[in-house]
Amino acid sequence: MLPAGVPGVVAGPTTNLSIGMDYWVAPTTAIPPEHGKVLAAAATGAMVSGPLVGASEKVPSEIWLQAEYEELAQRVEALRDENAVLQAEVERIKKEYDALLALNATLKVLKIHLD
């Protein structure tokens, strides 16, 4: 704060930091009511239908969640298909492995007979 004797500066009252506190700390009965009519259904929290309410009453977060759900469902389907392909590949490799084990056992027996 500047001293009162500084030339070129108009001295005024100091500010009070509690400006508007009477509004914030006042009981709710002291606040005057707004002018206008409030529908009883709106006051109780019920849904009010009107011209702005379209066929789809979903909020943006529900639309986003639905889109994410559909995307995940498509991904699940793709992963299921890939899983089926991989399981078929594993079965083919197991059969090939068993055939190679049998061939190896046969070759060992032949080697023993040739020695």
mmCIF file of C-alpha atoms in Angstrom:
data_model
loop_
_atom_site.group_PDB
_atom_site.id
_atom_site.type_symbol
_atom_site.label_atom_id
_atom_site.label_comp_id
_atom_site.label_asym_id
_atom_site.label_seq_id
_atom_site.Cartn_x
_atom_site.Cartn_y
_atom_site.Cartn_z
ATOM 1 C CA MET A 1 0.000 0.000 0.000
ATOM 2 C CA LEU A 2 1.286 3.416 -0.933
ATOM 3 C CA PRO A 3 1.581 6.204 1.592
ATOM 4 C CA ALA A 4 -1.100 8.886 1.423
ATOM 5 C CA GLY A 5 1.397 11.655 0.654
ATOM 6 C CA VAL A 6 2.634 10.295 -2.703
ATOM 7 C CA PRO A 7 1.967 12.853 -5.470
ATOM 8 C CA GLY A 8 -0.137 11.657 -8.412
ATOM 9 C CA VAL A 9 -1.839 8.914 -6.419
ATOM 10 C CA VAL A 10 -5.414 9.276 -5.303
ATOM 11 C CA ALA A 11 -5.905 7.962 -1.822
ATOM 12 C CA GLY A 12 -8.969 5.778 -1.363
ATOM 13 C CA PRO A 13 -10.386 3.296 1.048
ATOM 14 C CA THR A 14 -8.601 -0.003 1.407
ATOM 15 C CA THR A 15 -10.396 -3.026 0.008
ATOM 16 C CA ASN A 16 -12.066 -5.543 2.221
ATOM 17 C CA LEU A 17 -11.416 -9.175 1.283
ATOM 18 C CA SER A 18 -14.826 -10.269 2.480
ATOM 19 C CA ILE A 19 -16.622 -8.563 -0.410
ATOM 20 C CA GLY A 20 -19.673 -10.634 -1.258
ATOM 21 C CA MET A 21 -19.363 -12.828 1.820
ATOM 22 C CA ASP A 22 -22.856 -11.787 2.892
ATOM 23 C CA TYR A 23 -24.138 -13.612 -0.204
ATOM 24 C CA TRP A 24 -22.119 -16.787 0.328
ATOM 25 C CA VAL A 25 -22.750 -17.178 4.043
ATOM 26 C CA ALA A 26 -26.387 -16.047 4.052
ATOM 27 C CA PRO A 27 -28.960 -18.719 4.875
ATOM 28 C CA THR A 28 -30.865 -19.970 1.843
ATOM 29 C CA THR A 29 -34.083 -18.415 3.102
ATOM 30 C CA ALA A 30 -32.464 -14.967 2.873
ATOM 31 C CA ILE A 31 -31.761 -15.369 -0.846
ATOM 32 C CA PRO A 32 -34.705 -14.027 -2.868
ATOM 33 C CA PRO A 33 -36.380 -16.584 -5.156
ATOM 34 C CA GLU A 34 -35.924 -16.401 -8.916
ATOM 35 C CA HIS A 35 -38.814 -15.057 -10.964
ATOM 36 C CA GLY A 36 -40.611 -17.495 -13.218
ATOM 37 C CA LYS A 37 -42.413 -20.780 -12.985
ATOM 38 C CA VAL A 38 -40.776 -24.125 -12.308
ATOM 39 C CA LEU A 39 -42.534 -27.273 -13.411
ATOM 40 C CA ALA A 40 -43.337 -29.613 -10.550
ATOM 41 C CA ALA A 41 -41.825 -32.540 -12.459
ATOM 42 C CA ALA A 42 -38.567 -30.642 -12.958
ATOM 43 C CA ALA A 43 -38.428 -29.723 -9.296
ATOM 44 C CA THR A 44 -38.751 -33.357 -8.216
ATOM 45 C CA GLY A 45 -36.121 -34.570 -10.676
ATOM 46 C CA ALA A 46 -38.513 -36.395 -13.030
ATOM 47 C CA MET A 47 -37.916 -36.472 -16.769
ATOM 48 C CA VAL A 48 -39.736 -33.798 -18.722
ATOM 49 C CA SER A 49 -40.398 -34.495 -22.369
ATOM 50 C CA GLY A 50 -40.389 -31.620 -24.759
ATOM 51 C CA PRO A 51 -39.482 -30.615 -28.288
ATOM 52 C CA LEU A 52 -35.749 -30.699 -27.493
ATOM 53 C CA VAL A 53 -35.858 -34.309 -26.386
ATOM 54 C CA GLY A 54 -35.291 -36.427 -29.480
ATOM 55 C CA ALA A 55 -35.878 -40.108 -30.120
ATOM 56 C CA SER A 56 -32.502 -40.909 -28.619
ATOM 57 C CA GLU A 57 -32.169 -39.641 -25.066
ATOM 58 C CA LYS A 58 -28.598 -40.903 -24.684
ATOM 59 C CA VAL A 59 -26.055 -38.514 -23.281
ATOM 60 C CA PRO A 60 -22.695 -38.194 -25.059
ATOM 61 C CA SER A 61 -20.939 -40.467 -22.562
ATOM 62 C CA GLU A 62 -23.458 -43.238 -23.252
ATOM 63 C CA ILE A 63 -22.956 -42.815 -26.999
ATOM 64 C CA TRP A 64 -19.186 -42.965 -26.502
ATOM 65 C CA LEU A 65 -19.525 -46.074 -24.328
ATOM 66 C CA GLN A 66 -21.768 -47.733 -26.930
ATOM 67 C CA ALA A 67 -19.218 -47.001 -29.671
ATOM 68 C CA GLU A 68 -16.416 -48.349 -27.500
ATOM 69 C CA TYR A 69 -18.474 -51.460 -26.716
ATOM 70 C CA GLU A 70 -19.106 -52.107 -30.422
ATOM 71 C CA GLU A 71 -15.418 -51.606 -31.223
ATOM 72 C CA LEU A 72 -14.428 -54.036 -28.472
ATOM 73 C CA ALA A 73 -17.025 -56.564 -29.674
ATOM 74 C CA GLN A 74 -15.498 -56.437 -33.171
ATOM 75 C CA ARG A 75 -12.035 -56.880 -31.696
ATOM 76 C CA VAL A 76 -13.208 -59.855 -29.617
ATOM 77 C CA GLU A 77 -14.638 -61.478 -32.748
ATOM 78 C CA ALA A 78 -11.375 -60.911 -34.654
ATOM 79 C CA LEU A 79 -9.351 -62.342 -31.753
ATOM 80 C CA ARG A 80 -11.633 -65.395 -31.581
ATOM 81 C CA ASP A 81 -11.058 -66.036 -35.287
ATOM 82 C CA GLU A 82 -7.309 -65.606 -34.859
ATOM 83 C CA ASN A 83 -7.372 -67.924 -31.838
ATOM 84 C CA ALA A 84 -9.155 -70.632 -33.853
ATOM 85 C CA VAL A 85 -6.535 -70.344 -36.612
ATOM 86 C CA LEU A 86 -3.694 -70.563 -34.081
ATOM 87 C CA GLN A 87 -5.240 -73.580 -32.337
ATOM 88 C CA ALA A 88 -5.517 -75.363 -35.705
ATOM 89 C CA GLU A 89 -1.857 -74.538 -36.350
ATOM 90 C CA VAL A 90 -0.864 -75.945 -32.933
ATOM 91 C CA GLU A 91 -2.774 -79.165 -33.648
ATOM 92 C CA ARG A 92 -1.027 -79.500 -37.032
ATOM 93 C CA ILE A 93 2.389 -78.965 -35.408
ATOM 94 C CA LYS A 94 1.601 -81.529 -32.674
ATOM 95 C CA LYS A 95 0.736 -84.134 -35.310
ATOM 96 C CA GLU A 96 3.924 -83.337 -37.224
ATOM 97 C CA TYR A 97 5.909 -83.596 -33.971
ATOM 98 C CA ASP A 98 4.393 -87.001 -33.160
ATOM 99 C CA ALA A 99 5.195 -88.203 -36.697
ATOM 100 C CA LEU A 100 8.806 -87.016 -36.353
ATOM 101 C CA LEU A 101 9.129 -88.766 -32.967
ATOM 102 C CA ALA A 102 7.893 -92.011 -34.521
ATOM 103 C CA LEU A 103 10.312 -91.624 -37.449
ATOM 104 C CA ASN A 104 13.186 -90.910 -35.042
ATOM 105 C CA ALA A 105 12.378 -94.044 -33.023
ATOM 106 C CA THR A 106 12.308 -96.092 -36.235
ATOM 107 C CA LEU A 107 15.667 -94.690 -37.346
ATOM 108 C CA LYS A 108 17.204 -95.504 -33.951
ATOM 109 C CA VAL A 109 16.020 -99.113 -34.256
ATOM 110 C CA LEU A 110 17.455 -99.366 -37.782
ATOM 111 C CA LYS A 111 20.766 -97.915 -36.616
ATOM 112 C CA ILE A 112 20.996 -100.498 -33.851
ATOM 113 C CA HIS A 113 20.416 -103.312 -36.368
ATOM 114 C CA LEU A 114 23.022 -101.945 -38.769
ATOM 115 C CA ASP A 115 25.743 -101.667 -36.159
#
